[in-house]
Short mmCIF file of C-alpha atoms and ligand atoms in Angstrom, two decimals:
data_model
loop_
_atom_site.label_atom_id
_atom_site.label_comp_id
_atom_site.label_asym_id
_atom_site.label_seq_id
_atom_site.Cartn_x
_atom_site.Cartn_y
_atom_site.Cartn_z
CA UNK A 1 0.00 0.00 0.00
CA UNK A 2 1.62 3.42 -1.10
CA UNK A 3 0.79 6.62 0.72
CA UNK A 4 -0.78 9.14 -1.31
CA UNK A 5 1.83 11.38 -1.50
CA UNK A 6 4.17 8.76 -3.31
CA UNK A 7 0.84 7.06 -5.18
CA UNK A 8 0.66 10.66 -6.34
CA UNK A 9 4.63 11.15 -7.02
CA UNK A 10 4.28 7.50 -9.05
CA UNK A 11 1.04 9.43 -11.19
CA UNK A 12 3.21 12.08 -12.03
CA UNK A 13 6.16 10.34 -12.81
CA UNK A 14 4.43 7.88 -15.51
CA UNK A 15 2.81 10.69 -16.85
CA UNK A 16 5.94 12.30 -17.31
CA UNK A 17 7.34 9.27 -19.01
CA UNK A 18 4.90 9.19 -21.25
CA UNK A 19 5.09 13.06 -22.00
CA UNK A 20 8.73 12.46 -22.59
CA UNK A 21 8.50 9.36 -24.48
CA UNK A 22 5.52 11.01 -26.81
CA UNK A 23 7.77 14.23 -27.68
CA UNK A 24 11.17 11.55 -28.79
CA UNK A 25 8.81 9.89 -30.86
CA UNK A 26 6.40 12.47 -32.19
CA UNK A 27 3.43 10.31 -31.32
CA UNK A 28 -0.11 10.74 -30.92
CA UNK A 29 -0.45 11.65 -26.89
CA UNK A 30 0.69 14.45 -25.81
CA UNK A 31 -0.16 15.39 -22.31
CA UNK A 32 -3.34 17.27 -22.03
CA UNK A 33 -2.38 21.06 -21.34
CA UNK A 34 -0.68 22.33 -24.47
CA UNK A 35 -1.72 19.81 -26.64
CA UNK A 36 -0.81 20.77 -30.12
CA UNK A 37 -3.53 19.26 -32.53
CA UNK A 38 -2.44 16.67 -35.20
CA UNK A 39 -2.07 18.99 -38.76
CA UNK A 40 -4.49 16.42 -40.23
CA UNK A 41 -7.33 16.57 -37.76
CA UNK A 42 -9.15 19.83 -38.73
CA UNK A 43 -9.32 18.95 -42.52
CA UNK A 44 -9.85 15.50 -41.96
CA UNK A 45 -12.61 14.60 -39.71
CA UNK A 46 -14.65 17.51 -40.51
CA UNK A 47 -14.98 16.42 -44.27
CA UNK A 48 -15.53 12.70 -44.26
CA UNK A 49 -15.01 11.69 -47.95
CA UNK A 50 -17.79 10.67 -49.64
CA UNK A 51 -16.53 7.62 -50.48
CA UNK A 52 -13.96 6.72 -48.06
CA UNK A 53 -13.74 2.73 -47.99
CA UNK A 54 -16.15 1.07 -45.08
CA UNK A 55 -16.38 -2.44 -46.07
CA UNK A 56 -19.62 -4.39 -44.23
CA UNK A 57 -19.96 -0.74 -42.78
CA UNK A 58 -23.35 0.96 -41.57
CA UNK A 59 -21.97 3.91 -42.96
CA UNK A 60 -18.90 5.85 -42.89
CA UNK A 61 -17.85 7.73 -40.04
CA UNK A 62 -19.18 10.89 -39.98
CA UNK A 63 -17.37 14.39 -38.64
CA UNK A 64 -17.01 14.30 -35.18
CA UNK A 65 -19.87 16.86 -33.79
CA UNK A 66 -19.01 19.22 -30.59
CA UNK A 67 -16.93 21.73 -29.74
CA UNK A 68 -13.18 19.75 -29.94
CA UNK A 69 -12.74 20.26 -33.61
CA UNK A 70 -14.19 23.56 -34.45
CA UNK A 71 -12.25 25.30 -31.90
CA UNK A 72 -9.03 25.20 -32.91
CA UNK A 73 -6.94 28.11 -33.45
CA UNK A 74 -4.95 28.37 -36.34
CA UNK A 75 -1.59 27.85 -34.65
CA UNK A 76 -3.25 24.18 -33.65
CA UNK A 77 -3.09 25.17 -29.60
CA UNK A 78 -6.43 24.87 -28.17
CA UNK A 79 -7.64 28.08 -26.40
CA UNK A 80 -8.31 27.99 -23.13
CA UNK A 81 -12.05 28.01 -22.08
CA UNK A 82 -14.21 26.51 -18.96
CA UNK A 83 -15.17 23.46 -20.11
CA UNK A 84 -16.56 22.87 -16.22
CA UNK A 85 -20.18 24.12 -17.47
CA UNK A 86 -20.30 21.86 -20.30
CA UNK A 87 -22.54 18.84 -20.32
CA UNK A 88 -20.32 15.99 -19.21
CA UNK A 89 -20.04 14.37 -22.90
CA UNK A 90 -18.83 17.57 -24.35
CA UNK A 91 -16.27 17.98 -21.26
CA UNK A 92 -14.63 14.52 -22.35
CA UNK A 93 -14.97 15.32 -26.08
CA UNK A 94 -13.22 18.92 -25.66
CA UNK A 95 -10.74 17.00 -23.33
CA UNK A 96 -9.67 14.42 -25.12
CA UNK A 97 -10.46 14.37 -28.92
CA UNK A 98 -11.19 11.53 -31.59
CA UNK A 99 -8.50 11.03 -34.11
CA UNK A 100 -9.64 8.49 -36.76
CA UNK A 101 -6.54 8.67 -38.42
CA UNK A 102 -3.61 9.07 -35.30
CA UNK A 103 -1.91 5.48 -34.83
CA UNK A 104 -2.75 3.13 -32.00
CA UNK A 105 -0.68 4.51 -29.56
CA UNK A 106 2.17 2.31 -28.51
CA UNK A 107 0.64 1.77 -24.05
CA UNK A 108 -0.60 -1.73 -22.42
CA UNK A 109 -2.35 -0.88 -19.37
CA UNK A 110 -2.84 -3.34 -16.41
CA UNK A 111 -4.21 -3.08 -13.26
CA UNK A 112 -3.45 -5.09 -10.13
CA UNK A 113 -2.52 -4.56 -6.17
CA UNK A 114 1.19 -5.29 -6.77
CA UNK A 115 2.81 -4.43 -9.91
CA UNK A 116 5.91 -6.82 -11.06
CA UNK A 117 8.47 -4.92 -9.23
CA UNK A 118 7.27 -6.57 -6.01
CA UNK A 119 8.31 -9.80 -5.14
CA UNK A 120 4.89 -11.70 -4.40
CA UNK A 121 2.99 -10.39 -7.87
CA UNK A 122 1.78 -13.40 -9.07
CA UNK A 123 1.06 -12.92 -12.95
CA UNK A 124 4.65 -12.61 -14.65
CA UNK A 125 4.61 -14.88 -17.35
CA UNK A 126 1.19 -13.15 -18.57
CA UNK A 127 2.46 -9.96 -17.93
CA UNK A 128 5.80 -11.19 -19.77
CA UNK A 129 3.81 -12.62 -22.70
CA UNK A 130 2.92 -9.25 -23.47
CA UNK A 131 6.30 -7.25 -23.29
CA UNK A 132 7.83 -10.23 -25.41
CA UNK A 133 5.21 -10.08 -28.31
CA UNK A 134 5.07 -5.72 -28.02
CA UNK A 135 8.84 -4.18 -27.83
CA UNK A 136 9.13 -0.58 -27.91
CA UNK A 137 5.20 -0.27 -26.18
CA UNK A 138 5.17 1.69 -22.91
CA UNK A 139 3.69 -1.10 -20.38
CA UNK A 140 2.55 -0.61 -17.18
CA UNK A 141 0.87 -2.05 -14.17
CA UNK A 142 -1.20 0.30 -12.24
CA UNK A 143 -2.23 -0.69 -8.72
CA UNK A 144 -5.18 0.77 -7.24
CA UNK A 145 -3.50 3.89 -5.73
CA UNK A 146 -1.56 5.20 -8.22
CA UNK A 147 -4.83 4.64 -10.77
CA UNK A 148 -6.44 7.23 -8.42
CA UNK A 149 -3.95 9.43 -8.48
CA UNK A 150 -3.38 9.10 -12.20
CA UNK A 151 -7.18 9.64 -12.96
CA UNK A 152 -7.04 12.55 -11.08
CA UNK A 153 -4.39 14.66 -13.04
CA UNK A 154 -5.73 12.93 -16.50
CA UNK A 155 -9.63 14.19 -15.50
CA UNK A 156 -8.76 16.91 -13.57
CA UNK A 157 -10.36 18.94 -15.95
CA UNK A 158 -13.66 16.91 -15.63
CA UNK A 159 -14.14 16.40 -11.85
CA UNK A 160 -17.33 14.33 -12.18
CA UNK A 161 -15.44 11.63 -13.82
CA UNK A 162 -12.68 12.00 -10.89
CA UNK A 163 -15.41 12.15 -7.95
CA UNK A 164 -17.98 9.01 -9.86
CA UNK A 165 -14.58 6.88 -9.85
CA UNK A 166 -13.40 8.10 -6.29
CA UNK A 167 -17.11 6.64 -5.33
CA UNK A 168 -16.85 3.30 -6.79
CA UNK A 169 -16.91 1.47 -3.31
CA UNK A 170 -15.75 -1.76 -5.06
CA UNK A 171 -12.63 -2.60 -6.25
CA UNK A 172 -13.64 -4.31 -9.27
CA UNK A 173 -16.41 -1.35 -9.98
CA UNK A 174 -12.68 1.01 -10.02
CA UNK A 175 -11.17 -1.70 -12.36
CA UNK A 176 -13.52 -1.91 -14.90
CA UNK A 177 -14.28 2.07 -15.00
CA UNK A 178 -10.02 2.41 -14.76
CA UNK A 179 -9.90 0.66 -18.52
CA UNK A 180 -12.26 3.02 -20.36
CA UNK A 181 -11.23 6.32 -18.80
CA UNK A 182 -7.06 4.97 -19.59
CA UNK A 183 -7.73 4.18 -23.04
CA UNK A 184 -9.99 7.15 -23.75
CA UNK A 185 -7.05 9.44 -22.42
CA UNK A 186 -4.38 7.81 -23.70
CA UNK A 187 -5.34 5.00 -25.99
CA UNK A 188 -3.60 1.97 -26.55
CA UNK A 189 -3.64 -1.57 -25.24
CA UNK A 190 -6.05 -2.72 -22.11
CA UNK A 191 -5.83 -6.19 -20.81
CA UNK A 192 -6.51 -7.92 -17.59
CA UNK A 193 -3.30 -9.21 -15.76
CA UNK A 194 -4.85 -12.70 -15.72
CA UNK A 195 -4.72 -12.28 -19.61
CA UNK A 196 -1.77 -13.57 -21.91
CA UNK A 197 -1.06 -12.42 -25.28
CA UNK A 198 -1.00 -15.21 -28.37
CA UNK A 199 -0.13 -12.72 -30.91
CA UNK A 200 1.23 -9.12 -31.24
CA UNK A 201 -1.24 -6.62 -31.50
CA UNK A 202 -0.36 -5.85 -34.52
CA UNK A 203 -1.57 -8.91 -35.91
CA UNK A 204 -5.20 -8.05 -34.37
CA UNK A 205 -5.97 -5.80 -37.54
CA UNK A 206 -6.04 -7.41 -40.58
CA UNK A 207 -3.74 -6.87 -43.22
CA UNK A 208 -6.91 -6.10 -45.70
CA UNK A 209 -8.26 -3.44 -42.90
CA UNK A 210 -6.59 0.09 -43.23
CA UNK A 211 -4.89 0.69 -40.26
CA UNK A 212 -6.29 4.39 -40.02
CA UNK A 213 -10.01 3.42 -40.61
CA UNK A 214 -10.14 1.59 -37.40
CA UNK A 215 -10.33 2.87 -34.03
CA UNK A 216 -11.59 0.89 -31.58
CA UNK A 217 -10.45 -2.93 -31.52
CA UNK A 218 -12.88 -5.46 -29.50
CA UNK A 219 -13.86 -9.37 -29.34
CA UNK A 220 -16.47 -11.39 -28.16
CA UNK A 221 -17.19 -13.04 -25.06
CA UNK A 222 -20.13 -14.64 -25.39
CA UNK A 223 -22.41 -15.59 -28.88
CA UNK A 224 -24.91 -17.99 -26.81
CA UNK A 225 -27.06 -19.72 -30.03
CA UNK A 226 -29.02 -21.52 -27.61
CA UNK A 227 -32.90 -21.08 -26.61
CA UNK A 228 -32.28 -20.40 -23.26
CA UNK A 229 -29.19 -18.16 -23.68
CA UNK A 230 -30.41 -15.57 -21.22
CA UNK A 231 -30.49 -17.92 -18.35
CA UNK A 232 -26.59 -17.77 -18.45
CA UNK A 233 -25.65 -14.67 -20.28
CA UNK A 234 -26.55 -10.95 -20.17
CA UNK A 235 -26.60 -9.97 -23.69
CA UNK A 236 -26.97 -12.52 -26.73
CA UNK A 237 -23.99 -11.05 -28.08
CA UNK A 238 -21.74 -10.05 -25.04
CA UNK A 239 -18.81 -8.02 -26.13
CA UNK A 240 -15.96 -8.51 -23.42
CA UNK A 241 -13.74 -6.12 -21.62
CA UNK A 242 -10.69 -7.84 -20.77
CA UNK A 243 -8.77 -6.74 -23.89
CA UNK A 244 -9.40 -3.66 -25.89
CA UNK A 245 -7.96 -1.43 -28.03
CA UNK A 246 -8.35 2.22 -28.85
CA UNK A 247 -7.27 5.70 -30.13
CA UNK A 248 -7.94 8.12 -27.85
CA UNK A 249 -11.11 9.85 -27.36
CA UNK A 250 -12.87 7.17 -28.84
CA UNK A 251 -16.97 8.00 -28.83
CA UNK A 252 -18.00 4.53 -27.33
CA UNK A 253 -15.86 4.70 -24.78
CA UNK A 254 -16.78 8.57 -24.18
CA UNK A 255 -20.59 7.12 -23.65
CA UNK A 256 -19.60 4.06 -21.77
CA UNK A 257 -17.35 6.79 -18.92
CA UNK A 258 -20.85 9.29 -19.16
CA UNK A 259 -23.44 7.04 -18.17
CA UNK A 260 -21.13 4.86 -15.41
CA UNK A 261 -20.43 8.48 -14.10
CA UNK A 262 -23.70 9.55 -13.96
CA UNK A 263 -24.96 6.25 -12.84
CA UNK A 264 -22.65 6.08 -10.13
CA UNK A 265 -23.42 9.84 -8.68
CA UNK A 266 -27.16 9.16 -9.00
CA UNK A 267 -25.98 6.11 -6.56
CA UNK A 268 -24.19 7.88 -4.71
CA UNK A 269 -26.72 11.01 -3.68
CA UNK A 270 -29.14 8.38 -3.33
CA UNK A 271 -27.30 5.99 -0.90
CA UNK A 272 -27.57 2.78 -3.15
CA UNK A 273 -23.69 2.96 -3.22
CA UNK A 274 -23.74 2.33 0.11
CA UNK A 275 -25.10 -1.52 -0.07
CA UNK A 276 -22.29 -3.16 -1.86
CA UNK A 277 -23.54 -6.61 -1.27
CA UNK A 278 -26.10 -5.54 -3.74
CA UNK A 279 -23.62 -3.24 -6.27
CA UNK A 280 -21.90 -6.86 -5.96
CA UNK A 281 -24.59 -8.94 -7.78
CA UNK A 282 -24.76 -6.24 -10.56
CA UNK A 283 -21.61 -5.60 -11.47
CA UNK A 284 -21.99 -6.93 -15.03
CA UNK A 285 -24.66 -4.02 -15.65
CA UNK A 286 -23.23 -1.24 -13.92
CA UNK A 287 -19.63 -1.51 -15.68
CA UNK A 288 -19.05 -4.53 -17.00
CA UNK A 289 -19.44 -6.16 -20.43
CA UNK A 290 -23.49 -5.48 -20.74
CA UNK A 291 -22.86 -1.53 -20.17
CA UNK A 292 -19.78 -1.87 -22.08
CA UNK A 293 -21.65 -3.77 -25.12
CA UNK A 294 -24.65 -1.68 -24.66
CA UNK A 295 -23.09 1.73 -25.60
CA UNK A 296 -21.20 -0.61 -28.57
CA UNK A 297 -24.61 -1.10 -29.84
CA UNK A 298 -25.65 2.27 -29.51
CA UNK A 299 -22.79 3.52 -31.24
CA UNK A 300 -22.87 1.48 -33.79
CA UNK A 301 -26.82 2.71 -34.40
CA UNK A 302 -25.92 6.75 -34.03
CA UNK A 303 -26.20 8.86 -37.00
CA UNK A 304 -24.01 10.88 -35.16
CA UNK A 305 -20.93 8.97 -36.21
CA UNK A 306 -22.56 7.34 -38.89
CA UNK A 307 -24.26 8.23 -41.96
CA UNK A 308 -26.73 5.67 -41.61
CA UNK A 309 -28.47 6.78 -44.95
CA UNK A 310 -25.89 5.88 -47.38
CA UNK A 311 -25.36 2.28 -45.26
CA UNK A 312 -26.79 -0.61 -45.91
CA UNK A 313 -30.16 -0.33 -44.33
CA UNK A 314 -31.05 -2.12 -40.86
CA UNK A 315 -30.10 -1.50 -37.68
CA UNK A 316 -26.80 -3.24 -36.30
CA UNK A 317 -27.34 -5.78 -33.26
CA UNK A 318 -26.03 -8.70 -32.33
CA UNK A 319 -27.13 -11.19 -36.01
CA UNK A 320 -24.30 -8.67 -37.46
CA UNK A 321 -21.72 -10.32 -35.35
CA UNK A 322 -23.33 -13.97 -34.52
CA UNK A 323 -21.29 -16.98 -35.93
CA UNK A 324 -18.48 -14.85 -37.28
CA UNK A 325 -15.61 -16.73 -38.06
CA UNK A 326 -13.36 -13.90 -39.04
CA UNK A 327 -12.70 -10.35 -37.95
CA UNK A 328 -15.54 -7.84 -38.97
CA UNK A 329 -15.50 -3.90 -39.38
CA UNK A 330 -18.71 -1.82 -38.64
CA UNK A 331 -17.64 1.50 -39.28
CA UNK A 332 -14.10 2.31 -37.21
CA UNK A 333 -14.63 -0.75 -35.07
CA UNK A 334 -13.20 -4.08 -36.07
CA UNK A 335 -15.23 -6.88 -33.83
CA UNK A 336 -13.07 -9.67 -33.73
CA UNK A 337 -14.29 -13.60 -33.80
CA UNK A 338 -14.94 -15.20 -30.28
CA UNK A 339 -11.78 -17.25 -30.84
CA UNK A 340 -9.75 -13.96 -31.13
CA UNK A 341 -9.87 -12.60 -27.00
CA UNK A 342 -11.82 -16.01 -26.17
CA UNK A 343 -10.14 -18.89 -27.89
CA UNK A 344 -10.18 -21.85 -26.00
CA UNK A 345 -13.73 -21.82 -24.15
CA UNK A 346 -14.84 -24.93 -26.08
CA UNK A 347 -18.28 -23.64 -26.51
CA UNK A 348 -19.93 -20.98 -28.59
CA UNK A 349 -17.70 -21.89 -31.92
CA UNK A 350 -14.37 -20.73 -30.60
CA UNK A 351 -11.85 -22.48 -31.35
CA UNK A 352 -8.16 -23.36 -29.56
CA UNK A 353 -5.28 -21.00 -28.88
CA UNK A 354 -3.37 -22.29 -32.01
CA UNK A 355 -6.14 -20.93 -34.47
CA UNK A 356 -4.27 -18.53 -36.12
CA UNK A 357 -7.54 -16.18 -34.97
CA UNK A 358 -6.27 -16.62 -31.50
CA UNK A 359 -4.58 -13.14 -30.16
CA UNK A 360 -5.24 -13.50 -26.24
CA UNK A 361 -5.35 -15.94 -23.86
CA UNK A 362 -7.86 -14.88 -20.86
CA UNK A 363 -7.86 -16.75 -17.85
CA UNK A 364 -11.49 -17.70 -16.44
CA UNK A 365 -11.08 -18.61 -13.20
CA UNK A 366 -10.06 -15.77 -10.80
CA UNK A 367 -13.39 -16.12 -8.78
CA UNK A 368 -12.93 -11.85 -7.77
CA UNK A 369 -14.09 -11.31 -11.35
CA UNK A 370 -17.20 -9.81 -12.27
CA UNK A 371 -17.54 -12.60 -15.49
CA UNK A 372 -17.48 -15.13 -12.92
CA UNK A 373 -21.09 -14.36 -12.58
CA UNK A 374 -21.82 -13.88 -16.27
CA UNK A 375 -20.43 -17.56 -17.10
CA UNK A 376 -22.66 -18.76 -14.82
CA UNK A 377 -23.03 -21.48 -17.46
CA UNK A 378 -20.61 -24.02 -18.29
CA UNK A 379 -17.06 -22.14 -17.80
CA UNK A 380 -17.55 -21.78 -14.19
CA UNK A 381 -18.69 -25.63 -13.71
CA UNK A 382 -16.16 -26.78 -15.34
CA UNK A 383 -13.57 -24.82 -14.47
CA UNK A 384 -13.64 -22.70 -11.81
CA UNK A 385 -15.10 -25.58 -9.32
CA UNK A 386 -11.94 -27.72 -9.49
CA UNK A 387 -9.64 -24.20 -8.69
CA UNK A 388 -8.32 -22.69 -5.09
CA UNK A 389 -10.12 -19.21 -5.15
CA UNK A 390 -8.20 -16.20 -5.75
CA UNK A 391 -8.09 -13.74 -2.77
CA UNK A 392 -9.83 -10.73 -3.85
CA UNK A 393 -8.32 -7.71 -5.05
CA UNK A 394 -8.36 -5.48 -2.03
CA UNK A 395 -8.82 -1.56 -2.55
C1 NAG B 401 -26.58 -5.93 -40.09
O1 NAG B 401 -27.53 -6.93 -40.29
C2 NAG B 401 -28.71 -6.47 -40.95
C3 NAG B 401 -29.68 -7.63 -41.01
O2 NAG B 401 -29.83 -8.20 -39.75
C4 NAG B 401 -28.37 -5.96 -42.32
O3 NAG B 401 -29.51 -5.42 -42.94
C5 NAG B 401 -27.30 -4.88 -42.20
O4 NAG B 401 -26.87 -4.52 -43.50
C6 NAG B 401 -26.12 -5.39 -41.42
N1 NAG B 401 -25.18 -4.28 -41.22
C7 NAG B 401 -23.88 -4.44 -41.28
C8 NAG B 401 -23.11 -3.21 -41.07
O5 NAG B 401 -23.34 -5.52 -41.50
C1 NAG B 402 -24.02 6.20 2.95
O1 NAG B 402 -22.85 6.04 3.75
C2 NAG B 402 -22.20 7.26 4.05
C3 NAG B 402 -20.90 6.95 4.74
O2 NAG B 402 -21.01 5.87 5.59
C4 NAG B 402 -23.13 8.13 4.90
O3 NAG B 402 -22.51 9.33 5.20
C5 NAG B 402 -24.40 8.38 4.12
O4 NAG B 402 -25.30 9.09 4.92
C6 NAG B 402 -25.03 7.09 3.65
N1 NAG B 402 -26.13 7.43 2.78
C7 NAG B 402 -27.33 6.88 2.86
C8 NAG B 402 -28.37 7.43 1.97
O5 NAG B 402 -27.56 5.95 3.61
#
């Protein structure tokens, strides 16, 4: 356990690192005051081309609405303005903008109480697996401290965000809300430490996919094609949250951080936060995969982002991604096959972790995990029964 001072001092000095890192190599993510905006972004994501490429698309991404890309000043320096009486969506779009085109940023975040520079962490070949398969990526394990502390200087400027996650009275609640507000400030990488990687990330994206047309990478957890699938799972098409990928700023993940914030200060004022036996049993809804493929959905369905008119017509939901045997790109998100973040399950049509659609291998059985209670169907029975539990993560 770190005091706050040094959880604060550890905060600073990553973010640092990465400021340092992002200046040697010209990348994407600079730090948030004096961000100089990418030369393309003005020109580009204001005029989507009529007919930029969107294979099996519902449309083509359409300019980014809100107040990020029309305020730019010439010199590319964002002026200063209160964004504090902005509604909470525009805060995080002014904050951190969408950048269809920027790179994947070079990060893998984890979370966990220890990080590997203590002697009892328990996870180094799966933390290993992923330095092995990504050199040159910034990686780093973030206990539960220093993901305060971090939070707070990345959403300083949006202190809802800051006081929803300070809330979070569970620490698997903070764990699942830490991955969407990391990758929507600084993109990259998020997997669970239980998680190994199979292939380099850069394999995730298919060689026929243009890099820049994709910006949010995701899998499946769960494609139940059973009558009764909603005895065991959430969602007939459960989209899963131990491994993602993003750009920063990404719109689904700007939704998925607005309504867990505003969920969990409605909880708050109203006390419900306060019975976490209950919070407990919910999980799943409140931050896990079923909000998380929720706001998919709904982004996926916004004429917002999309020009739904010039896509095929239909609404997308989950017969657009049921049975796929191959990676699929709605829009700028590629959905990848159950066997690519779920290989190995024996159920549902994945396959093993030598398909060459395996990237990630996820490890099922840490009984502190909220999907322990979404695989209430045969995973746990078979697997988790025969296992000592894990202790939970303490806050
Ligand atoms: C999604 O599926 C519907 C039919 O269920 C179809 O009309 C639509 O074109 C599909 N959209 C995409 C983007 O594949
Ligand atoms: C919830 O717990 C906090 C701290 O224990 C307490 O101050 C607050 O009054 C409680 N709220 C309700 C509505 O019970």
């Amino acid at each position: 356990m770190l005091s706050p001072r040094r959880a604060i001092v550890a905060a600073a000095f990553i973010l640092t690192v990465l400021f340092l890192l992002s200046r040697s190599h010209n990348a994407e993510t600079p730090i948030r005051t004096a961000k100089p905006a990418p030369a393309a972004q003005d020109s580009k994501t204001n005029a989507a081309p009529p007919n930029r490429p969107a294979p099996a698309a519902a449309g083509r991404p359409a300019a980014e609405a809100g107040a990020a890309a029309s305020n730019k000043s010439p010199s590319g320096q964002k002026p200063m303005m209160d964004i504090s009486k902005l509604p909470l969506r525009e805060q995080l779009a002014h904050q951190y903008p969408y950048v269809l085109e920027s790179k994947f940023p070079a990060y893998i975040w984890q979370t966990w109480k220890t990080t590997p520079a203590d002697e009892s962490f328990e996870f180094r070949e799966q933390e290993a697996s992923w330095t092995e398969l990504h050199p040159g990526f910034v990686h780093e394990v973030i206990t539960d401290d220093v993901a305060t502390a971090l939070l707070r200087l990345l959403y300083a400027g949006v202190p809802d965000v800051v006081e929803a996650y300070r809330a979070l009275p569970l620490p698997v609640l903070r764990a699942d809300f830490f991955r969407y507000l990391i990758l929507y400030a600084r993109g990259g990488i998020y997997t669970d430490i239980d998680t190994s990687a199979i292939r380099s990330a850069i394999e995730w994206v298919p060689d026929s996919v243009p890099r820049n047309s994709v910006g949010l990478v995701i899998g499946i957890e769960a494609d139940p094609d059973r009558e009764d699938w909603a005895k065991w799972y959430s969602r007939r098409i459960q989209f899963c949250q131990w491994t993602i990928q993003a750009k920063p700023g990404h719109p689904a993940l700007r939704e998925t951080i607005s309504r867990i914030t505003e969920e969990t200060l409605r909880r708050k004022r109203s006390g419900e936060l306060n019975d976490t036996a209950t919070l407990d049993r919910n999980v799943i809804e409140f931050t896990g995969p079923a909000v998380w493929t929720d706001t998919v959905f709904k982004y996926l369905n916004d004429g917002r982002f999309f020009n739904l008119e010039s896509g095929p017509a239909g609404t997308v939901d989950w017969r657009n991604f049921t049975g796929m045997e191959e990676p699929k790109k709605v829009g700028d998100v590629l959905v990848l096959p159950i066997t690519g973040f779920s290989p190995g399950v024996r159920q549902m049509g994945a396959k093993e972790y030598d398909d060459p659609q395996a990237m990630v291998k996820h490890d099922f059985e840490g009984t502190w995990k909220p999907e322990n209670e979404r695989h209430i169907g045969e995973i746990v029975e078979t697997v988790v029964t025969e296992k000592p539990k894990k202790e939970k993560p303490k806050a």
